[in-house]
Amino acid sequence: MAGGSAGRHLGWAVLPLGVVLAVLFLWPVAQLLGLSFDSPAGPLGHYARILAVPAYRTALATTFQIAALVTLLAVLLAYPLAYLMATVPPRVAKLLTLCVLLPFWTSALVRTTAWIILLQRNGVLNALLTGSGLLEAPVAFVYNLSGVLIGMSHVLMPFVVLPLYGAFRGIDQNLVHAAETLGAGPWALCRRIFLPLTAPGVMAGATIVFMNALGYYITPSLMGGPAQTMVAQLIAFNINQQLDWGLAGALSLAMLLATLAVFFLFQAVFGLERLMGGAHASGRIGTPFALGPRGRSPGGRVMALLGAGVALFLIAPVLVVFPMSLGSSPFLAFPPQNFSLRWYEEFFSRPQWMASVWNSLTVAGIAVAGSTLLGTAAALGLSRLRGPLARLVETAFLLPMIVPHIILAIGLFGMMAPWGLVRGPWALGLAHIVVAAPFVVITVRAALRGVDPNLELAALGLGAGWFTMFRRVLLPGILPGIASGAVFAFITSFDDVVLALFLTNVRSRTLPKLMYEGVAHEINPTITAVAALIVLFTVLVLLLNLLLQRRAR
């Protein structure tokens, strides 16, 4: 009876995470947005100022323009790569998947830094183009719109590639064979089968890209110029330089409403499950899509060639970082003339770098422990809820993934700074719990769906208490999901820059914040060594996660 009672009341396990999000997410964001209505010119004074000042109107238009262009580029680049991944042998598909996952897991700041090195006037790309005679003089590929589009597309494109690949694999190969037998050519197959059946997966990925792009801060601030100023940069400017919290709140509300409108529109049309994990366009029916016996058509060969180019585009910045980190010159050059470990020695010998690493690990420890415990409990509680209440709670738990981090960072800064919490690791650690817990909820919920509920009922029916059943039956089944969630939480915390910019000071700053400060002013070659070490660390974490998934299977 006690075990059954505990199981029936398991829905209350969503409460701890709900309380944490109410205190550390909803309240600070609501406070910031509330300040937008506090103006000497009246409740709408700040909004009237946004409409009256050309710079603010331009930034709003620029934000939507860049977000739309990045989304379009991500979709166009993702199609050939996803097609190639679905039509090559399994071993090659795994290699291409690694080309997607490695940049996807690698710090966005590391990738942005690598692109700056590649695209600057004396960078690798200009050296190749001028050396080959294609250009007579270097071209400005960075600190303008092209730099922003390249950097943001590279960071966000995997969000489209992964669901689109799942959508291609979900197409029934027998359907393709039947269409070819009836005389359908490559264009007809594309128009009548591939595009309609992959559209839901593309929409899911494009929605995530667009929502992320609306609130992007790091890449535009590092790779763009004044003409590419986005709303997130204006929000930070009004806090850091103008101390105008009201106007920052008004800009935040405008960006938040746009982001939530896209989110809820997609949820209403396609459903939350497809956005957060359901990328399969038609379900797993029949034979998974693969290259047919006729081989590739001329159009298919072009798509495969483009797909290989996109894979190279994804992996190139990561590969360039390593040889540049081994150069001995104080100036960035590729390929390096002389090889040396000088910049690695510089990294390990400088106290500020070592202190930032320790701060990052401390914050990540707080984030992983808190988010894993709260997220696992919330996932167990959600598994017991049904109907509209379950959908409402699940949506509320996912909001920290949707709301731009710049809004949360400023809201938490306004709440925690008066208490002096930004002097240590706890302010940032608690903020990372807020943004990392949803990842744990998603992975543990997915693991719970793979556990046969009859095992739980059988254990309880044989007299086991609920806690004994959980320890002996349920926990082993969901442990890989918990571990994967903890890995995601660690990467989310260790990679964060935006929250760290506002919730740490000189003594408590993390490694990404110290790197950002270095890149924003002048790229010291030591940063290439740091970037290379972060990539190696990411590879180890990725291999650990893959090992956990293999053991789960």
mmCIF file of C-alpha atoms in Angstrom, residues 228-517:
data_model
loop_
_atom_site.group_PDB
_atom_site.id
_atom_site.type_symbol
_atom_site.label_atom_id
_atom_site.label_comp_id
_atom_site.label_asym_id
_atom_site.label_seq_id
_atom_site.Cartn_x
_atom_site.Cartn_y
_atom_site.Cartn_z
ATOM 1 C CA GLN A 228 24.430 44.207 -37.873
ATOM 2 C CA THR A 229 23.474 45.376 -34.378
ATOM 3 C CA MET A 230 20.692 43.124 -33.089
ATOM 4 C CA VAL A 231 18.186 43.580 -30.267
ATOM 5 C CA ALA A 232 20.179 41.446 -27.818
ATOM 6 C CA GLN A 233 23.175 43.755 -28.227
ATOM 7 C CA LEU A 234 21.008 46.821 -27.592
ATOM 8 C CA ILE A 235 19.623 45.231 -24.445
ATOM 9 C CA ALA A 236 23.145 44.643 -23.129
ATOM 10 C CA PHE A 237 24.192 48.162 -24.183
ATOM 11 C CA ASN A 238 21.318 49.789 -22.271
ATOM 12 C CA ILE A 239 22.264 47.845 -19.130
ATOM 13 C CA ASN A 240 26.067 48.110 -19.288
ATOM 14 C CA GLN A 241 26.477 51.591 -20.743
ATOM 15 C CA GLN A 242 23.240 53.527 -20.228
ATOM 16 C CA LEU A 243 21.900 51.877 -17.047
ATOM 17 C CA ASP A 244 18.457 52.213 -18.638
ATOM 18 C CA TRP A 245 16.614 49.210 -17.243
ATOM 19 C CA GLY A 246 13.243 50.385 -18.490
ATOM 20 C CA LEU A 247 14.291 50.558 -22.127
ATOM 21 C CA ALA A 248 16.147 47.251 -21.793
ATOM 22 C CA GLY A 249 12.944 45.742 -20.424
ATOM 23 C CA ALA A 250 10.914 47.108 -23.338
ATOM 24 C CA LEU A 251 13.351 45.660 -25.878
ATOM 25 C CA SER A 252 13.316 42.374 -23.973
ATOM 26 C CA LEU A 253 9.531 42.195 -24.069
ATOM 27 C CA ALA A 254 9.484 42.846 -27.825
ATOM 28 C CA MET A 255 12.004 40.060 -28.448
ATOM 29 C CA LEU A 256 10.282 37.707 -25.992
ATOM 30 C CA LEU A 257 6.855 38.167 -27.591
ATOM 31 C CA ALA A 258 8.290 37.421 -31.036
ATOM 32 C CA THR A 259 10.037 34.277 -29.766
ATOM 33 C CA LEU A 260 7.009 32.962 -27.888
ATOM 34 C CA ALA A 261 4.728 33.688 -30.847
ATOM 35 C CA VAL A 262 6.866 31.435 -33.058
ATOM 36 C CA PHE A 263 7.010 28.759 -30.345
ATOM 37 C CA PHE A 264 3.283 28.616 -29.637
ATOM 38 C CA LEU A 265 2.399 28.799 -33.335
ATOM 39 C CA PHE A 266 4.533 25.752 -34.036
ATOM 40 C CA GLN A 267 3.105 23.990 -30.978
ATOM 41 C CA ALA A 268 -0.444 24.626 -32.184
ATOM 42 C CA VAL A 269 0.225 23.438 -35.746
ATOM 43 C CA PHE A 270 2.656 20.537 -35.283
ATOM 44 C CA GLY A 271 2.707 19.755 -31.562
ATOM 45 C CA LEU A 272 5.336 20.058 -28.856
ATOM 46 C CA GLU A 273 6.649 16.508 -29.281
ATOM 47 C CA ARG A 274 7.833 17.168 -32.826
ATOM 48 C CA LEU A 275 9.587 20.383 -31.837
ATOM 49 C CA MET A 276 11.498 18.869 -28.935
ATOM 50 C CA GLY A 277 12.356 15.485 -30.343
ATOM 51 C CA GLY A 278 10.072 14.214 -33.027
ATOM 52 C CA ALA A 279 11.865 14.695 -36.278
ATOM 53 C CA HIS A 280 10.392 11.768 -38.148
ATOM 54 C CA ALA A 281 8.230 12.968 -40.922
ATOM 55 C CA SER A 282 6.287 9.826 -41.599
ATOM 56 C CA GLY A 283 7.137 7.415 -38.849
ATOM 57 C CA ARG A 284 9.219 4.242 -39.123
ATOM 58 C CA ILE A 285 7.262 2.235 -41.709
ATOM 59 C CA GLY A 286 8.445 -0.219 -44.317
ATOM 60 C CA THR A 287 12.063 -0.086 -45.414
ATOM 61 C CA PRO A 288 14.088 2.972 -44.286
ATOM 62 C CA PHE A 289 15.076 5.298 -47.094
ATOM 63 C CA ALA A 290 18.439 4.564 -48.729
ATOM 64 C CA LEU A 291 20.147 4.814 -52.100
ATOM 65 C CA GLY A 292 18.160 2.822 -54.654
ATOM 66 C CA PRO A 293 19.505 0.096 -57.002
ATOM 67 C CA ARG A 294 19.684 2.589 -59.880
ATOM 68 C CA GLY A 295 22.327 4.571 -58.048
ATOM 69 C CA ARG A 296 22.435 8.345 -57.997
ATOM 70 C CA SER A 297 20.877 10.448 -60.699
ATOM 71 C CA PRO A 298 22.848 13.462 -61.968
ATOM 72 C CA GLY A 299 20.870 15.625 -59.548
ATOM 73 C CA GLY A 300 21.600 13.150 -56.755
ATOM 74 C CA ARG A 301 25.314 13.333 -57.479
ATOM 75 C CA VAL A 302 25.173 17.117 -57.292
ATOM 76 C CA MET A 303 23.313 16.885 -53.962
ATOM 77 C CA ALA A 304 25.895 14.419 -52.625
ATOM 78 C CA LEU A 305 28.754 16.705 -53.683
ATOM 79 C CA LEU A 306 27.057 19.666 -52.000
ATOM 80 C CA GLY A 307 26.478 17.548 -48.900
ATOM 81 C CA ALA A 308 30.188 16.726 -48.687
ATOM 82 C CA GLY A 309 30.963 20.433 -48.986
ATOM 83 C CA VAL A 310 28.564 21.245 -46.157
ATOM 84 C CA ALA A 311 30.185 18.564 -43.967
ATOM 85 C CA LEU A 312 33.555 20.188 -44.653
ATOM 86 C CA PHE A 313 32.040 23.577 -43.813
ATOM 87 C CA LEU A 314 30.920 22.218 -40.439
ATOM 88 C CA ILE A 315 34.195 20.587 -39.490
ATOM 89 C CA ALA A 316 36.677 23.096 -40.976
ATOM 90 C CA PRO A 317 36.806 25.592 -38.061
ATOM 91 C CA VAL A 318 37.386 22.788 -35.573
ATOM 92 C CA LEU A 319 40.237 21.349 -37.669
ATOM 93 C CA VAL A 320 41.950 24.700 -38.259
ATOM 94 C CA VAL A 321 42.183 25.454 -34.527
ATOM 95 C CA PHE A 322 44.670 22.653 -33.806
ATOM 96 C CA PRO A 323 47.551 23.534 -36.175
ATOM 97 C CA MET A 324 47.186 27.245 -35.363
ATOM 98 C CA SER A 325 47.482 26.492 -31.653
ATOM 99 C CA LEU A 326 50.838 24.829 -32.339
ATOM 100 C CA GLY A 327 52.421 27.852 -34.038
ATOM 101 C CA SER A 328 55.194 29.770 -32.340
ATOM 102 C CA SER A 329 54.538 33.154 -33.947
ATOM 103 C CA PRO A 330 52.788 35.861 -31.862
ATOM 104 C CA PHE A 331 50.703 36.538 -34.986
ATOM 105 C CA LEU A 332 47.995 34.171 -36.160
ATOM 106 C CA ALA A 333 49.001 32.354 -39.323
ATOM 107 C CA PHE A 334 47.879 29.238 -41.167
ATOM 108 C CA PRO A 335 49.662 27.017 -41.740
ATOM 109 C CA PRO A 336 52.135 27.857 -38.952
ATOM 110 C CA GLN A 337 55.742 28.269 -39.995
ATOM 111 C CA ASN A 338 57.208 26.677 -36.852
ATOM 112 C CA PHE A 339 55.568 24.312 -34.420
ATOM 113 C CA SER A 340 55.734 24.900 -30.679
ATOM 114 C CA LEU A 341 53.817 24.305 -27.446
ATOM 115 C CA ARG A 342 54.389 27.922 -26.462
ATOM 116 C CA TRP A 343 50.715 28.872 -26.210
ATOM 117 C CA TYR A 344 49.787 25.769 -24.228
ATOM 118 C CA GLU A 345 52.541 26.622 -21.760
ATOM 119 C CA GLU A 346 51.182 30.173 -21.642
ATOM 120 C CA PHE A 347 47.732 28.851 -20.822
ATOM 121 C CA PHE A 348 48.843 26.534 -18.007
ATOM 122 C CA SER A 349 51.258 29.067 -16.511
ATOM 123 C CA ARG A 350 48.908 32.058 -16.301
ATOM 124 C CA PRO A 351 46.940 32.234 -13.007
ATOM 125 C CA GLN A 352 43.920 33.934 -14.607
ATOM 126 C CA TRP A 353 43.427 31.065 -17.061
ATOM 127 C CA MET A 354 43.727 28.408 -14.367
ATOM 128 C CA ALA A 355 41.387 30.346 -12.071
ATOM 129 C CA SER A 356 38.808 30.611 -14.848
ATOM 130 C CA VAL A 357 38.986 26.847 -15.483
ATOM 131 C CA TRP A 358 38.409 26.159 -11.791
ATOM 132 C CA ASN A 359 35.495 28.610 -11.739
ATOM 133 C CA SER A 360 33.942 26.923 -14.789
ATOM 134 C CA LEU A 361 34.252 23.469 -13.222
ATOM 135 C CA THR A 362 32.803 24.702 -9.928
ATOM 136 C CA VAL A 363 29.823 26.298 -11.641
ATOM 137 C CA ALA A 364 29.314 23.221 -13.830
ATOM 138 C CA GLY A 365 29.346 21.015 -10.730
ATOM 139 C CA ILE A 366 26.576 23.082 -9.151
ATOM 140 C CA ALA A 367 24.606 23.066 -12.398
ATOM 141 C CA VAL A 368 24.945 19.320 -13.038
ATOM 142 C CA ALA A 369 24.037 18.304 -9.486
ATOM 143 C CA GLY A 370 21.027 20.612 -9.257
ATOM 144 C CA SER A 371 19.660 20.123 -12.765
ATOM 145 C CA THR A 372 20.084 16.330 -12.720
ATOM 146 C CA LEU A 373 18.249 15.943 -9.412
ATOM 147 C CA LEU A 374 15.462 18.404 -10.208
ATOM 148 C CA GLY A 375 15.115 17.358 -13.853
ATOM 149 C CA THR A 376 14.906 13.652 -13.059
ATOM 150 C CA ALA A 377 12.283 14.232 -10.386
ATOM 151 C CA ALA A 378 10.310 16.466 -12.759
ATOM 152 C CA ALA A 379 10.447 13.849 -15.533
ATOM 153 C CA LEU A 380 9.147 11.173 -13.145
ATOM 154 C CA GLY A 381 6.374 13.487 -12.040
ATOM 155 C CA LEU A 382 5.418 14.362 -15.633
ATOM 156 C CA SER A 383 5.111 10.652 -16.418
ATOM 157 C CA ARG A 384 2.228 10.494 -13.918
ATOM 158 C CA LEU A 385 0.390 13.596 -15.120
ATOM 159 C CA ARG A 386 -2.228 13.442 -17.857
ATOM 160 C CA GLY A 387 -4.274 15.764 -20.024
ATOM 161 C CA PRO A 388 -3.990 19.556 -20.239
ATOM 162 C CA LEU A 389 -2.145 19.779 -16.912
ATOM 163 C CA ALA A 390 0.691 17.600 -18.234
ATOM 164 C CA ARG A 391 1.022 19.704 -21.401
ATOM 165 C CA LEU A 392 0.959 22.935 -19.384
ATOM 166 C CA VAL A 393 3.650 21.767 -16.949
ATOM 167 C CA GLU A 394 5.818 20.403 -19.757
ATOM 168 C CA THR A 395 5.584 23.681 -21.661
ATOM 169 C CA ALA A 396 6.495 25.630 -18.527
ATOM 170 C CA PHE A 397 9.564 23.422 -17.978
ATOM 171 C CA LEU A 398 10.743 23.979 -21.553
ATOM 172 C CA LEU A 399 10.404 27.782 -21.490
ATOM 173 C CA PRO A 400 13.995 28.353 -20.248
ATOM 174 C CA MET A 401 15.150 26.759 -23.512
ATOM 175 C CA ILE A 402 12.935 29.132 -25.505
ATOM 176 C CA VAL A 403 13.433 32.484 -23.774
ATOM 177 C CA PRO A 404 16.608 34.255 -24.999
ATOM 178 C CA HIS A 405 19.369 33.916 -22.428
ATOM 179 C CA ILE A 406 20.130 37.647 -22.517
ATOM 180 C CA ILE A 407 16.709 38.313 -20.930
ATOM 181 C CA LEU A 408 17.265 35.749 -18.177
ATOM 182 C CA ALA A 409 20.818 37.015 -17.570
ATOM 183 C CA ILE A 410 19.733 40.615 -17.060
ATOM 184 C CA GLY A 411 16.726 39.627 -14.972
ATOM 185 C CA LEU A 412 18.860 37.497 -12.652
ATOM 186 C CA PHE A 413 21.530 40.190 -12.485
ATOM 187 C CA GLY A 414 18.937 42.721 -11.337
ATOM 188 C CA MET A 415 17.681 40.308 -8.681
ATOM 189 C CA MET A 416 21.015 38.925 -7.408
ATOM 190 C CA ALA A 417 23.411 41.886 -7.650
ATOM 191 C CA PRO A 418 21.923 43.752 -4.631
ATOM 192 C CA TRP A 419 22.592 40.640 -2.525
ATOM 193 C CA GLY A 420 26.220 40.377 -3.646
ATOM 194 C CA LEU A 421 25.700 36.909 -5.137
ATOM 195 C CA VAL A 422 27.573 37.684 -8.365
ATOM 196 C CA ARG A 423 30.869 37.669 -6.486
ATOM 197 C CA GLY A 424 30.995 33.864 -6.347
ATOM 198 C CA PRO A 425 29.949 30.803 -8.339
ATOM 199 C CA TRP A 426 26.434 30.412 -6.935
ATOM 200 C CA ALA A 427 24.655 33.044 -9.007
ATOM 201 C CA LEU A 428 25.881 31.532 -12.265
ATOM 202 C CA GLY A 429 25.461 27.977 -10.977
ATOM 203 C CA LEU A 430 21.807 28.589 -10.105
ATOM 204 C CA ALA A 431 21.246 30.269 -13.488
ATOM 205 C CA HIS A 432 22.722 27.239 -15.232
ATOM 206 C CA ILE A 433 20.385 24.948 -13.291
ATOM 207 C CA VAL A 434 17.501 26.897 -14.822
ATOM 208 C CA VAL A 435 18.723 26.491 -18.417
ATOM 209 C CA ALA A 436 20.117 22.938 -18.025
ATOM 210 C CA ALA A 437 17.248 21.241 -16.173
ATOM 211 C CA PRO A 438 15.000 21.134 -19.297
ATOM 212 C CA PHE A 439 17.634 19.016 -21.078
ATOM 213 C CA VAL A 440 17.534 16.528 -18.221
ATOM 214 C CA VAL A 441 13.737 16.475 -18.297
ATOM 215 C CA ILE A 442 13.747 15.688 -22.032
ATOM 216 C CA THR A 443 16.361 12.906 -21.873
ATOM 217 C CA VAL A 444 14.872 11.221 -18.783
ATOM 218 C CA ARG A 445 11.356 11.396 -20.238
ATOM 219 C CA ALA A 446 12.639 9.740 -23.397
ATOM 220 C CA ALA A 447 14.258 7.009 -21.268
ATOM 221 C CA LEU A 448 11.021 6.506 -19.320
ATOM 222 C CA ARG A 449 9.138 5.849 -22.560
ATOM 223 C CA GLY A 450 11.535 2.992 -23.241
ATOM 224 C CA VAL A 451 10.831 1.262 -19.909
ATOM 225 C CA ASP A 452 8.089 -1.371 -20.015
ATOM 226 C CA PRO A 453 5.419 -0.287 -17.466
ATOM 227 C CA ASN A 454 4.533 -3.952 -16.913
ATOM 228 C CA LEU A 455 7.869 -4.413 -15.144
ATOM 229 C CA GLU A 456 6.897 -1.748 -12.628
ATOM 230 C CA LEU A 457 3.460 -3.293 -12.113
ATOM 231 C CA ALA A 458 4.956 -6.755 -11.754
ATOM 232 C CA ALA A 459 7.424 -5.622 -9.086
ATOM 233 C CA LEU A 460 4.703 -3.839 -7.129
ATOM 234 C CA GLY A 461 2.410 -6.832 -7.534
ATOM 235 C CA LEU A 462 5.051 -9.127 -6.063
ATOM 236 C CA GLY A 463 5.136 -7.029 -2.902
ATOM 237 C CA ALA A 464 8.002 -4.622 -3.565
ATOM 238 C CA GLY A 465 7.578 -1.143 -2.153
ATOM 239 C CA TRP A 466 7.672 1.758 -4.578
ATOM 240 C CA PHE A 467 11.166 2.837 -3.553
ATOM 241 C CA THR A 468 12.448 -0.743 -3.849
ATOM 242 C CA MET A 469 10.846 -1.006 -7.297
ATOM 243 C CA PHE A 470 12.409 2.306 -8.298
ATOM 244 C CA ARG A 471 15.866 1.230 -7.141
ATOM 245 C CA ARG A 472 15.739 -2.261 -8.653
ATOM 246 C CA VAL A 473 13.610 -1.800 -11.782
ATOM 247 C CA LEU A 474 12.988 1.806 -12.847
ATOM 248 C CA LEU A 475 16.342 3.442 -12.032
ATOM 249 C CA PRO A 476 18.476 0.951 -14.038
ATOM 250 C CA GLY A 477 16.187 1.542 -17.023
ATOM 251 C CA ILE A 478 16.422 5.326 -16.963
ATOM 252 C CA LEU A 479 20.020 5.633 -15.736
ATOM 253 C CA PRO A 480 21.454 6.129 -19.256
ATOM 254 C CA GLY A 481 18.924 8.928 -19.801
ATOM 255 C CA ILE A 482 19.923 10.539 -16.498
ATOM 256 C CA ALA A 483 23.597 10.286 -17.440
ATOM 257 C CA SER A 484 22.960 11.781 -20.887
ATOM 258 C CA GLY A 485 20.996 14.598 -19.289
ATOM 259 C CA ALA A 486 23.885 15.254 -16.898
ATOM 260 C CA VAL A 487 26.302 15.389 -19.844
ATOM 261 C CA PHE A 488 24.053 17.877 -21.655
ATOM 262 C CA ALA A 489 23.810 19.929 -18.461
ATOM 263 C CA PHE A 490 27.594 19.985 -18.119
ATOM 264 C CA ILE A 491 28.119 21.086 -21.733
ATOM 265 C CA THR A 492 25.395 23.728 -21.398
ATOM 266 C CA SER A 493 27.053 25.144 -18.294
ATOM 267 C CA PHE A 494 30.653 24.907 -19.473
ATOM 268 C CA ASP A 495 29.815 26.528 -22.839
ATOM 269 C CA ASP A 496 27.761 29.464 -21.541
ATOM 270 C CA VAL A 497 28.963 32.992 -22.175
ATOM 271 C CA VAL A 498 25.883 35.231 -22.001
ATOM 272 C CA LEU A 499 24.887 34.403 -18.428
ATOM 273 C CA ALA A 500 28.534 34.505 -17.325
ATOM 274 C CA LEU A 501 28.965 38.028 -18.725
ATOM 275 C CA PHE A 502 26.395 39.387 -16.273
ATOM 276 C CA LEU A 503 26.553 37.010 -13.300
ATOM 277 C CA THR A 504 30.321 36.914 -12.637
ATOM 278 C CA ASN A 505 32.974 39.474 -11.808
ATOM 279 C CA VAL A 506 36.739 39.507 -12.370
ATOM 280 C CA ARG A 507 37.378 36.971 -9.599
ATOM 281 C CA SER A 508 34.565 34.580 -10.470
ATOM 282 C CA ARG A 509 34.655 34.799 -14.288
ATOM 283 C CA THR A 510 34.585 31.519 -16.163
ATOM 284 C CA LEU A 511 36.764 30.251 -18.999
ATOM 285 C CA PRO A 512 34.248 31.178 -21.759
ATOM 286 C CA LYS A 513 33.916 34.706 -20.359
ATOM 287 C CA LEU A 514 37.701 35.166 -20.274
ATOM 288 C CA MET A 515 37.909 33.881 -23.849
ATOM 289 C CA TYR A 516 35.135 36.228 -24.945
ATOM 290 C CA GLU A 517 36.939 39.208 -23.436
#
